[in-house]
PDB file of C-alpha atoms in Angstrom:
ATOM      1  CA  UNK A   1      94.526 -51.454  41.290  1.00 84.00           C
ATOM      2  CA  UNK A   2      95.355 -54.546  43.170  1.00 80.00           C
ATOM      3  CA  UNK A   3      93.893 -57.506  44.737  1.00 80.00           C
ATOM      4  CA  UNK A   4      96.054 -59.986  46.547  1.00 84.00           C
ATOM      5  CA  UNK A   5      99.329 -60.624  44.216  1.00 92.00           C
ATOM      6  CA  UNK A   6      97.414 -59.136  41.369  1.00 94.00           C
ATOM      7  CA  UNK A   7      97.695 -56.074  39.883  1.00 95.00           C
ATOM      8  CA  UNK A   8      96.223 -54.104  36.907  1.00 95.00           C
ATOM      9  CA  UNK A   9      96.972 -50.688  35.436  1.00 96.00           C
ATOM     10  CA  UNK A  10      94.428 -48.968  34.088  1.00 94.00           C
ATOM     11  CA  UNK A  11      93.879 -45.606  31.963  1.00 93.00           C
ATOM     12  CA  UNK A  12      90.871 -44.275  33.401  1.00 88.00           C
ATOM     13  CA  UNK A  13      88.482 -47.701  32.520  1.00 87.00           C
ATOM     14  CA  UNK A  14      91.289 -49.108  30.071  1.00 92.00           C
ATOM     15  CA  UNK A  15      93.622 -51.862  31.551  1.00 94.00           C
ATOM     16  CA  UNK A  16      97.142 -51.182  29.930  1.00 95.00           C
ATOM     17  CA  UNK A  17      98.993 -53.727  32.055  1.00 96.00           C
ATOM     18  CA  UNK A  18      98.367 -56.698  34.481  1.00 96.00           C
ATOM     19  CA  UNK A  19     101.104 -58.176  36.280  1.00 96.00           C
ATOM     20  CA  UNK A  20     101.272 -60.934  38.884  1.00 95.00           C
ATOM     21  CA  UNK A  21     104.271 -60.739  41.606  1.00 93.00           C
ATOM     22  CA  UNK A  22     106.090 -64.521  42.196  1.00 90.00           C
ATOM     23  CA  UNK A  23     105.135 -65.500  46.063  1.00 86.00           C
ATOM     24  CA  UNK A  24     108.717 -66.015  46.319  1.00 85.00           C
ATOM     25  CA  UNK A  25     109.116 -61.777  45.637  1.00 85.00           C
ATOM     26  CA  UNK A  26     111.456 -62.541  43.516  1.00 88.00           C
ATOM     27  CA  UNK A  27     109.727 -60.411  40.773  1.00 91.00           C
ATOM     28  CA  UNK A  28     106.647 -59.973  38.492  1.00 94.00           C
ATOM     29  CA  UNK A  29     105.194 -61.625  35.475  1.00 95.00           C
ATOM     30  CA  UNK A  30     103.237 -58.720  33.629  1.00 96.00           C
ATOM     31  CA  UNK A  31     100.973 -58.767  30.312  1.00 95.00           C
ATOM     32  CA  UNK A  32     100.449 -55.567  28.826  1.00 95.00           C
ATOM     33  CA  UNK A  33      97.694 -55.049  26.326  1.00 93.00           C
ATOM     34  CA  UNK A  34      99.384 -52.294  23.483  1.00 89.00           C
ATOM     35  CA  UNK A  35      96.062 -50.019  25.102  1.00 92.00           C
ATOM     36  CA  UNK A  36      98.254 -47.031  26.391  1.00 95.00           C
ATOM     37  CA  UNK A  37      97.684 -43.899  24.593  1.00 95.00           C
ATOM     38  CA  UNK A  38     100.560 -41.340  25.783  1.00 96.00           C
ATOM     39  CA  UNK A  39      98.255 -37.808  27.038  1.00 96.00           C
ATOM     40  CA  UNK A  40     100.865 -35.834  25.860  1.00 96.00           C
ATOM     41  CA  UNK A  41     100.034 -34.181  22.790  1.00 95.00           C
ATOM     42  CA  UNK A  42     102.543 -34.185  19.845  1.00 93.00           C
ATOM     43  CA  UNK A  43     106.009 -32.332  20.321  1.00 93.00           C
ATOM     44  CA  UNK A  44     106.070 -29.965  17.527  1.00 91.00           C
ATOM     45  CA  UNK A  45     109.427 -29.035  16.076  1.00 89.00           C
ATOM     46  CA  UNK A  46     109.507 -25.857  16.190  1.00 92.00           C
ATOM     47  CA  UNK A  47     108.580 -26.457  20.218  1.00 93.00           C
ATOM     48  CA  UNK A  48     111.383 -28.905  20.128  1.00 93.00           C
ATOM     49  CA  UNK A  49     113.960 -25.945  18.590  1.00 92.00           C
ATOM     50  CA  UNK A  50     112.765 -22.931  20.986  1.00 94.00           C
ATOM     51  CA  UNK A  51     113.930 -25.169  24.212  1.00 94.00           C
ATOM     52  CA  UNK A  52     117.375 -26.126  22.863  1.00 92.00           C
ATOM     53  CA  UNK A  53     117.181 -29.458  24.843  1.00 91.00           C
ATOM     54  CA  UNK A  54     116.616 -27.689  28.255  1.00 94.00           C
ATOM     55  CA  UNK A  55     114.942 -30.139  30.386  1.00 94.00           C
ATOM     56  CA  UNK A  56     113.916 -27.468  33.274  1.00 94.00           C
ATOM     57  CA  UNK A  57     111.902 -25.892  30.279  1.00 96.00           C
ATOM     58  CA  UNK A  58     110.677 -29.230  29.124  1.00 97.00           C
ATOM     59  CA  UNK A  59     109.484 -30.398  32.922  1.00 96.00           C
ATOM     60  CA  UNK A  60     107.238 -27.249  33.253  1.00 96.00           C
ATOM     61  CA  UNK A  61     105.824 -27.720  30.119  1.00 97.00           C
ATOM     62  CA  UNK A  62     104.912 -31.972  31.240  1.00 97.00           C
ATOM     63  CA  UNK A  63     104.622 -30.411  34.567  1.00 97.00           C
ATOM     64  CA  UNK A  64     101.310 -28.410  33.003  1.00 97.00           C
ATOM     65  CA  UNK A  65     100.314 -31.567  30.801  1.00 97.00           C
ATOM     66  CA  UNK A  66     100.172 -33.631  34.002  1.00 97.00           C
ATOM     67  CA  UNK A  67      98.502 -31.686  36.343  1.00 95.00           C
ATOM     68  CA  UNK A  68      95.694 -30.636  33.395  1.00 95.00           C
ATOM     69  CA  UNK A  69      95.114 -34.682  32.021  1.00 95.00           C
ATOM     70  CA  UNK A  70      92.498 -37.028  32.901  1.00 92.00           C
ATOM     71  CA  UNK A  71      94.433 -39.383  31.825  1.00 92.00           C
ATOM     72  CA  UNK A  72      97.197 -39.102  33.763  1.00 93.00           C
ATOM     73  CA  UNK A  73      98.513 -40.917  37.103  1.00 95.00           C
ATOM     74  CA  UNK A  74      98.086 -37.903  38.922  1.00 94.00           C
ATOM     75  CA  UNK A  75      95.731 -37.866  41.912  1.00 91.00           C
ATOM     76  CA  UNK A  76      95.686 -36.313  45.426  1.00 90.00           C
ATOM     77  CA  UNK A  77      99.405 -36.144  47.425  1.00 90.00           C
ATOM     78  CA  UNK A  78     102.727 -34.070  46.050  1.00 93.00           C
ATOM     79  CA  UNK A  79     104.609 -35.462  43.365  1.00 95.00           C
ATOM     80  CA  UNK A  80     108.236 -34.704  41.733  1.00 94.00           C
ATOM     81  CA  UNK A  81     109.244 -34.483  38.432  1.00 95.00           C
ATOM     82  CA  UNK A  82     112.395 -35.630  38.796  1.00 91.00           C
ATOM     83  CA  UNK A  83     115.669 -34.992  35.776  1.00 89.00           C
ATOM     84  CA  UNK A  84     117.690 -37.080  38.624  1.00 77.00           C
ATOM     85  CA  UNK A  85     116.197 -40.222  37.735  1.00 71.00           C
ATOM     86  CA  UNK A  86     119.066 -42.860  39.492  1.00 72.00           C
ATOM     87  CA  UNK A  87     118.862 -45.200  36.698  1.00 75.00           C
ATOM     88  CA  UNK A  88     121.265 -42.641  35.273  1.00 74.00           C
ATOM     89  CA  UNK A  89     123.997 -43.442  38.100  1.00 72.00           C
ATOM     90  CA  UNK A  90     124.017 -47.407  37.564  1.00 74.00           C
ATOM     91  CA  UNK A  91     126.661 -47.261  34.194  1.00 77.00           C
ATOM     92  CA  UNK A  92     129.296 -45.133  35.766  1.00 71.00           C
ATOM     93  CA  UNK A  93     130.190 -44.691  32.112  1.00 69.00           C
ATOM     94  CA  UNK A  94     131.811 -48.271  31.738  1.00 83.00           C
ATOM     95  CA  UNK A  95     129.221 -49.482  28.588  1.00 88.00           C
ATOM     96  CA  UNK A  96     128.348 -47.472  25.553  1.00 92.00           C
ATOM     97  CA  UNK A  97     124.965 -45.582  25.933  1.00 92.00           C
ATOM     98  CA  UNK A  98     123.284 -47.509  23.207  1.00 94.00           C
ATOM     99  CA  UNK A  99     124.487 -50.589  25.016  1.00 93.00           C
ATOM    100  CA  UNK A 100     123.613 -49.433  28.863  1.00 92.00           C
ATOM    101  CA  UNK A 101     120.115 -48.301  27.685  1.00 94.00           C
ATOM    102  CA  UNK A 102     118.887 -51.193  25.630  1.00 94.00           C
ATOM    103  CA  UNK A 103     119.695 -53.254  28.772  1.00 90.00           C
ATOM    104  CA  UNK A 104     117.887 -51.356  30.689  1.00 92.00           C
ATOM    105  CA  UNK A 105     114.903 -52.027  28.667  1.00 94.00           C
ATOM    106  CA  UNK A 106     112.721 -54.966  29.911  1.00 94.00           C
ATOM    107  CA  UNK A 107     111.923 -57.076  27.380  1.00 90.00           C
ATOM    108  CA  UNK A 108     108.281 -58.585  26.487  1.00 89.00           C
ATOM    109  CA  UNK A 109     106.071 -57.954  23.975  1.00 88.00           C
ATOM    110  CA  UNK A 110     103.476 -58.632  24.702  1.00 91.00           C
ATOM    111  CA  UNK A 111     105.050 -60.427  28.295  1.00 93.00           C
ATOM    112  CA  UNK A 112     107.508 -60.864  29.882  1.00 94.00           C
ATOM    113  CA  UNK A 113     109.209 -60.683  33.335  1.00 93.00           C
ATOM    114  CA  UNK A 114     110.577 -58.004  36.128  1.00 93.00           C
ATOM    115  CA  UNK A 115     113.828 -59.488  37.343  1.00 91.00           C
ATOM    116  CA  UNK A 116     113.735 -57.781  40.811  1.00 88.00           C
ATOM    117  CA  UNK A 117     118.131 -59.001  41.131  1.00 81.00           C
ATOM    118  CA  UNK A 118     118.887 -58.025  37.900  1.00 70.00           C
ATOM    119  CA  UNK A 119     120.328 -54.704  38.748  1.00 57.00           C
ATOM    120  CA  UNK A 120     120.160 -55.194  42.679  1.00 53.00           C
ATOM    121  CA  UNK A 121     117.248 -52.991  42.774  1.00 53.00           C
ATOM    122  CA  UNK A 122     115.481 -53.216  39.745  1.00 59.00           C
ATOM    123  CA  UNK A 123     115.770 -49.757  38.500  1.00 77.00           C
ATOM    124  CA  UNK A 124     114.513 -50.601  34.582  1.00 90.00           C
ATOM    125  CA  UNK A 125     112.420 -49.180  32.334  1.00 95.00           C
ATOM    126  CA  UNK A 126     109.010 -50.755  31.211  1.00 96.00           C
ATOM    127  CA  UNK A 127     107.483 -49.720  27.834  1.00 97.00           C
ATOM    128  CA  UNK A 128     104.042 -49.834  27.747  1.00 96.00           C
ATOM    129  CA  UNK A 129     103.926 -50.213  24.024  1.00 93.00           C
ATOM    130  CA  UNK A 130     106.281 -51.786  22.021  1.00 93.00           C
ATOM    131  CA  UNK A 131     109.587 -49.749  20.983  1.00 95.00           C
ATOM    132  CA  UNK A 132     109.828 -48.726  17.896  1.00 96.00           C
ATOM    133  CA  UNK A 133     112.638 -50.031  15.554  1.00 95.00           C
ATOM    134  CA  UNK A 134     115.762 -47.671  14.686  1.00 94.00           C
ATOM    135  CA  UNK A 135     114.110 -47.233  11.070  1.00 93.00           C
ATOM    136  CA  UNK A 136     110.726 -45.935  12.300  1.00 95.00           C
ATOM    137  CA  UNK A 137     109.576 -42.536  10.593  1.00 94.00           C
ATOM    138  CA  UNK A 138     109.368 -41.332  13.922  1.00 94.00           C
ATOM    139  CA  UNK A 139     112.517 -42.347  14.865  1.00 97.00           C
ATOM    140  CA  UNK A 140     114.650 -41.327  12.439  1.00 95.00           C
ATOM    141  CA  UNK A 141     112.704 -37.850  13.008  1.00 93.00           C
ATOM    142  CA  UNK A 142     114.252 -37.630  16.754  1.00 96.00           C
ATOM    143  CA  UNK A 143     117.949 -39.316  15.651  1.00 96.00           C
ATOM    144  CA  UNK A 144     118.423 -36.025  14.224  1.00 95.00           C
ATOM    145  CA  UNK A 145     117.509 -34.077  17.429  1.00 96.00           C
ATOM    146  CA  UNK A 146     119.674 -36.691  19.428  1.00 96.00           C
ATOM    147  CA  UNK A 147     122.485 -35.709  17.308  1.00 95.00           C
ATOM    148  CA  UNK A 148     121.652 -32.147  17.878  1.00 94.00           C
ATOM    149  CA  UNK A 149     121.687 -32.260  21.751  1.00 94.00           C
ATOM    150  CA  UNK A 150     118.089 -31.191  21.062  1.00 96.00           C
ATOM    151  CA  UNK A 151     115.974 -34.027  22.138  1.00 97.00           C
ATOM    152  CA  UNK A 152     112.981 -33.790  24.427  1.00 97.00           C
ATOM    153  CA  UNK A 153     113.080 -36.132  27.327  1.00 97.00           C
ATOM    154  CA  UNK A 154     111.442 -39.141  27.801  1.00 97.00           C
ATOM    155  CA  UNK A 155     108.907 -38.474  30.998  1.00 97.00           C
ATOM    156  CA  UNK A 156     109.104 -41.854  33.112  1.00 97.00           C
ATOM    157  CA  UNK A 157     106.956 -43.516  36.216  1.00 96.00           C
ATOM    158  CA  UNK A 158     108.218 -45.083  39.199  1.00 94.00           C
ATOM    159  CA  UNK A 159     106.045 -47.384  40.381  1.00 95.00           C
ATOM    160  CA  UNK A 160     106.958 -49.316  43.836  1.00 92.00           C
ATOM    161  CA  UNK A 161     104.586 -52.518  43.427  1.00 92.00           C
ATOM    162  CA  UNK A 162     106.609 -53.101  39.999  1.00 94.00           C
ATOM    163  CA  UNK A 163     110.193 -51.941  41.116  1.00 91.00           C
ATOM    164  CA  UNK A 164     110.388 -49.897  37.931  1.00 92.00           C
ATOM    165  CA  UNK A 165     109.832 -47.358  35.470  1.00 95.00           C
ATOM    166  CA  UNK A 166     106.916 -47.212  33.027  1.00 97.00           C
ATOM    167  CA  UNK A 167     107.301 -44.960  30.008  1.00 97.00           C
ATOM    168  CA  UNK A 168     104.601 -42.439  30.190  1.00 98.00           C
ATOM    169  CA  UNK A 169     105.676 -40.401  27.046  1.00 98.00           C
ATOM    170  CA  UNK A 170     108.925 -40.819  24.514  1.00 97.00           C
ATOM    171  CA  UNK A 171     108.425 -44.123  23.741  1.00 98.00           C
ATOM    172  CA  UNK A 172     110.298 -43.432  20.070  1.00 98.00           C
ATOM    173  CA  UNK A 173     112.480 -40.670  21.417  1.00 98.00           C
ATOM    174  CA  UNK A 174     114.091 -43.856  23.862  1.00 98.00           C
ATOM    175  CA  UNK A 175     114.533 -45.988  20.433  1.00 98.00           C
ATOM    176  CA  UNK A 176     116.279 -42.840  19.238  1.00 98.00           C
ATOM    177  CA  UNK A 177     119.068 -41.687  21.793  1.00 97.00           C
ATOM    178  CA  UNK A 178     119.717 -45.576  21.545  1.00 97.00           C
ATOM    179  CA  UNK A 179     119.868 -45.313  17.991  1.00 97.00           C
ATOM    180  CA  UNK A 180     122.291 -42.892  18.040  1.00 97.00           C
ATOM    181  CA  UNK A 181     124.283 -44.111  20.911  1.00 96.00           C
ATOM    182  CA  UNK A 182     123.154 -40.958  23.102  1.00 95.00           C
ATOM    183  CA  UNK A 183     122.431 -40.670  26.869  1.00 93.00           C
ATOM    184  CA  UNK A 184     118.425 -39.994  26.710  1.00 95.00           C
ATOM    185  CA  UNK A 185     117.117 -36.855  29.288  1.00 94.00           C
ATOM    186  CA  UNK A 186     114.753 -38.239  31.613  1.00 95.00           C
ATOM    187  CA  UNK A 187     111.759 -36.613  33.619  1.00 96.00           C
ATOM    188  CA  UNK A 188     110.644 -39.520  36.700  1.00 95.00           C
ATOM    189  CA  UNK A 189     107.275 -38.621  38.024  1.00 96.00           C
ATOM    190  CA  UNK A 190     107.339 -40.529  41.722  1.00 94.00           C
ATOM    191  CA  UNK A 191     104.944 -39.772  45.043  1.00 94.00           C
ATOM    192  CA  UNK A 192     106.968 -37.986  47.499  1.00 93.00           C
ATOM    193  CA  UNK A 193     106.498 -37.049  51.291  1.00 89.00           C
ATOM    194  CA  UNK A 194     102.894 -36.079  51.999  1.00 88.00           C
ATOM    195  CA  UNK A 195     102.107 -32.465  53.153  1.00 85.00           C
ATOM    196  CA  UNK A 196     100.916 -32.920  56.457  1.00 87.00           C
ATOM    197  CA  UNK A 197     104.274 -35.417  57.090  1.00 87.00           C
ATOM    198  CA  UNK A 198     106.481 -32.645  55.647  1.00 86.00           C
ATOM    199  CA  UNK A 199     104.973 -30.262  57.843  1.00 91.00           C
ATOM    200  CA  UNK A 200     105.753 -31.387  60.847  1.00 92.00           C
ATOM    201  CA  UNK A 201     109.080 -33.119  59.940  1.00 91.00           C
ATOM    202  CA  UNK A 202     110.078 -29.765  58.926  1.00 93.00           C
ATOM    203  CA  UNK A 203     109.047 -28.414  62.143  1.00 95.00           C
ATOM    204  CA  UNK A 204     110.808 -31.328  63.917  1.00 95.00           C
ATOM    205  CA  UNK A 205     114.197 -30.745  61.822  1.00 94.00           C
ATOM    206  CA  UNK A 206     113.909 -26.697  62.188  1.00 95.00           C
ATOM    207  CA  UNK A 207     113.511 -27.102  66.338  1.00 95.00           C
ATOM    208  CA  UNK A 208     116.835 -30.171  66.492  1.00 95.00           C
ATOM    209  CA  UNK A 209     118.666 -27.269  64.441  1.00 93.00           C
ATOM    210  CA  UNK A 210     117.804 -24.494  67.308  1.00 94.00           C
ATOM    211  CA  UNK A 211     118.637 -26.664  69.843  1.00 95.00           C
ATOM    212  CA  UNK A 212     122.274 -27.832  68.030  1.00 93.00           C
ATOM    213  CA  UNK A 213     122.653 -23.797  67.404  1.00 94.00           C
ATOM    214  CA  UNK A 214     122.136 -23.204  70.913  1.00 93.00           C
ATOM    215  CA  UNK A 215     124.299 -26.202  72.244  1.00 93.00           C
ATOM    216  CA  UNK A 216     127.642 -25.226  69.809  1.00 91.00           C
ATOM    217  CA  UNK A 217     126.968 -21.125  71.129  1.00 91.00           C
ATOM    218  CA  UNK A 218     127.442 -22.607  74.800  1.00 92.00           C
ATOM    219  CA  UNK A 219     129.944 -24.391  74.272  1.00 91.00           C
ATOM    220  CA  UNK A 220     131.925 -21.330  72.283  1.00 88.00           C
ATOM    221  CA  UNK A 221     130.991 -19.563  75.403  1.00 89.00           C
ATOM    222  CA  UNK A 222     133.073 -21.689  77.937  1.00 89.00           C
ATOM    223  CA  UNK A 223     135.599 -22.733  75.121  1.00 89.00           C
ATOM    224  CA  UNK A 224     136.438 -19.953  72.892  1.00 86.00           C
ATOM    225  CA  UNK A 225     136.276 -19.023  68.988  1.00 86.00           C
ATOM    226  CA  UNK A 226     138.111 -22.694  68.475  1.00 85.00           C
ATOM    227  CA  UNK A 227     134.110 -24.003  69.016  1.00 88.00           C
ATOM    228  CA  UNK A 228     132.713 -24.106  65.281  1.00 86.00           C
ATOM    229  CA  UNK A 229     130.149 -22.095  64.238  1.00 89.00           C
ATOM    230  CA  UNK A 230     126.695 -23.706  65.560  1.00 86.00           C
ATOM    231  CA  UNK A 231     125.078 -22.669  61.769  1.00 90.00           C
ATOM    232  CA  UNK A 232     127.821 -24.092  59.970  1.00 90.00           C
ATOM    233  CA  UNK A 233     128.015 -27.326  61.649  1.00 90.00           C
ATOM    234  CA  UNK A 234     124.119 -27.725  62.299  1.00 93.00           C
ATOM    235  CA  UNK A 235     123.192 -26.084  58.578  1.00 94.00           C
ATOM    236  CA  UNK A 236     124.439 -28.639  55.893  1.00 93.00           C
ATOM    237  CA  UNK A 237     122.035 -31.562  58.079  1.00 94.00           C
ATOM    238  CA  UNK A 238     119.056 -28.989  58.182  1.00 94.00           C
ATOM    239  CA  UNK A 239     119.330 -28.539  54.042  1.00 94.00           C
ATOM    240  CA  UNK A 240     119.819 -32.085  53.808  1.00 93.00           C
ATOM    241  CA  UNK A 241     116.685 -33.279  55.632  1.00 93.00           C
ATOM    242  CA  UNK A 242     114.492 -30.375  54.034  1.00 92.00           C
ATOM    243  CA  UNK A 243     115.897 -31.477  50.478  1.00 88.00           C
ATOM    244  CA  UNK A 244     114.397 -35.387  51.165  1.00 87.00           C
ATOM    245  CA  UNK A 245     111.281 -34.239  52.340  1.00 86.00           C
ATOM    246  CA  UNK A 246     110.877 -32.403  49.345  1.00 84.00           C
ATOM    247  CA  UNK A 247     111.871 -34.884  47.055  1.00 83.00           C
ATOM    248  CA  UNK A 248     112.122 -38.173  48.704  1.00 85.00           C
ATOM    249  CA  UNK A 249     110.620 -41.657  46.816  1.00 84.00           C
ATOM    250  CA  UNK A 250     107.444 -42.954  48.855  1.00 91.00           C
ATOM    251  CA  UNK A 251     105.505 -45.670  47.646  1.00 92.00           C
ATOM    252  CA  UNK A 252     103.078 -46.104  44.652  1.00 93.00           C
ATOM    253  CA  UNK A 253      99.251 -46.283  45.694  1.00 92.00           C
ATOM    254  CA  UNK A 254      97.393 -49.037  44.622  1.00 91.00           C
ATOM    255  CA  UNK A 255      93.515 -49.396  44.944  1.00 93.00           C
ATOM    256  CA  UNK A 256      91.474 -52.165  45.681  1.00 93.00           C
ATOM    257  CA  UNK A 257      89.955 -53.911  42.590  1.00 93.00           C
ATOM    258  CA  UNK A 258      86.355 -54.065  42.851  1.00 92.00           C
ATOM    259  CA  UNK A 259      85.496 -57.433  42.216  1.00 92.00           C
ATOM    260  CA  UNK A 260      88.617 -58.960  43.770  1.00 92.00           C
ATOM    261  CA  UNK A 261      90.426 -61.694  41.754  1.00 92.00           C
ATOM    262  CA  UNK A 262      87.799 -62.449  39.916  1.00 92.00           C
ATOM    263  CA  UNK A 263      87.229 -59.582  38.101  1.00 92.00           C
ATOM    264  CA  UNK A 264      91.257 -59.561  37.322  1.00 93.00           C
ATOM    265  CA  UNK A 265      90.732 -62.864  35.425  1.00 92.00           C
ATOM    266  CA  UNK A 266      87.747 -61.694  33.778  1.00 91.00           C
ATOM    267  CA  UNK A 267      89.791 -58.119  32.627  1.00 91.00           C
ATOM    268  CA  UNK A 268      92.760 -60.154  31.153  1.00 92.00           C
ATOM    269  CA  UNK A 269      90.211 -62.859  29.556  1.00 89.00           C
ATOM    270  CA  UNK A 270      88.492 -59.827  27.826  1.00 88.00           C
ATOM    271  CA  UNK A 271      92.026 -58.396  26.596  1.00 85.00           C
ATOM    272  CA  UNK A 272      93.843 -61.080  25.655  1.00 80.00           C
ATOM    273  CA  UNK A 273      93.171 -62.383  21.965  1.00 66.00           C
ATOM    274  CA  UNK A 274      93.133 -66.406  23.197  1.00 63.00           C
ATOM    275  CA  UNK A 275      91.295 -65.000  26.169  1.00 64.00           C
ATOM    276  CA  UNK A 276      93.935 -66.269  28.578  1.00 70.00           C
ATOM    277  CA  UNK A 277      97.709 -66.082  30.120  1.00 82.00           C
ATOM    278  CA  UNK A 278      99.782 -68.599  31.406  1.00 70.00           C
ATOM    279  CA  UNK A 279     100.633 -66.454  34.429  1.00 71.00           C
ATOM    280  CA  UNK A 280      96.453 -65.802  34.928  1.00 66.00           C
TER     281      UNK A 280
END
């Protein structure tokens, strides 16, 4: 929800985060208040063993969770669940994983601040609990399955109005592919083209590919076999424009607050333990 600069994520009634983005856009101070309960129930082991680290298997199974929570993000449009998450791409291998992903961690606890120039882009990820240290019970639990190649992913959320990812699930299985120096899988859950858009965009890209088809058969027609093939030349932009309306990043929805700014102040009052914050 968000009124004016103000924003506040909430799990079903239960604010988990507020955040307030610098007029000079420049990024966001946030406060998050340790209320997130992950709606993923636990990974059993034996779960863990069956899907030898396959993240296809692992996506249907969060795919299910998702689409069957209350207290998920989900609501009405399509969505992707994503193992291309392009914070993966930034390291181009130059720092050690343990290294690339602690820095990719932004840091608060419970505040702190989005650096929207950090990384150009800011592509980071956002705990919404604190991290767990290297010695955890449950973290030493998933070292082992880091080791093994066996670790389940950690399911992420883009969110636009934050220019970042929120940890929905794997909070401690993070701390433990850093741990072990490990790249982590990821799943990123992000709002893609609506259906009525991709509808007629596909329509639109289906009837430019006829009409290149046709245009490349004339001109074979007047010019001979050395004319390439109107489907091979016209076929790899079709795919290409069906692909990103199938999986293209749109924005994160935000609802108004009721109660405007007002009732903001009066949520982070209630769920702060001074009952304020400098950035309220």
């Amino acid at each position: 929800m968000m009124t004016g600069n103000r924003l506040l994520l909430a799990q079903r009634t239960d604010p988990v985060l507020f955040a307030v983005v610098h007029a000079d856009r420049y990024g966001v101070d946030f406060l998050r208040t340790d209320r997130y309960q992950s709606f993923v129930p636990p990974l059993r082991a034996r779960t863990t063993r069956a899907y030898e680290g396959s993240t296809d298997r692992w996506a249907h199974r969060f795919a299910d969770v998702l689409a069957a929570s209350p207290d998920g993000p989900l609501h009405d449009g399509r969505w992707v669940l994503s193992p291309d998450a392009q914070l993966r791409r930034w390291n181009h291998g130059r720092l050690p994983h343990a290294e690339y992903w602690h820095s990719m961690l932004i840091d608060g606890d419970p505040d702190g601040y989005i650096d929207w120039f950090i990384h150009n882009n800011s592509w980071e990820i956002l705990p919404l609990r604190a991290i767990p240290d290297a010695d955890d019970s449950r973290v030493k639990a998933y070292r082992k399955q880091a080791r093994d190649g066996t670790l389940p992913p950690v399911l992420l959320l883009w969110v636009s109005g934050l220019d970042c990812h929120l940890i929905l699930d794997g909070h401690a299985r993070l701390a433990a592919a850093i741990a072990e120096s490990t790249e982590p899988a990821l799943l990123e859950l992000r709002r893609t083209v609506p259906q009525d858009e991709a509808a007629t965009a596909t329509q639109q890209a289906v009837a430019a590919y006829e009409v290149e088809v046709a245009r490349f058969t004339g001109l074979r027609a007047i010019h001979g076999p050395g004319i390439p093939d109107g489907a091979r030349a016209a076929g790899p932009v079709l795919a290409r424009r069906l692909d990103e309306l199938r999986t293209e990043h749109r924005p994160t929805w935000a609802w108004p607050l009721p109660g405007g700014e007002q009732e903001w102040y009066r949520a982070v009052r209630r769920h702060t333990a001074t009952g304020s914050w400098e950035h309220a």
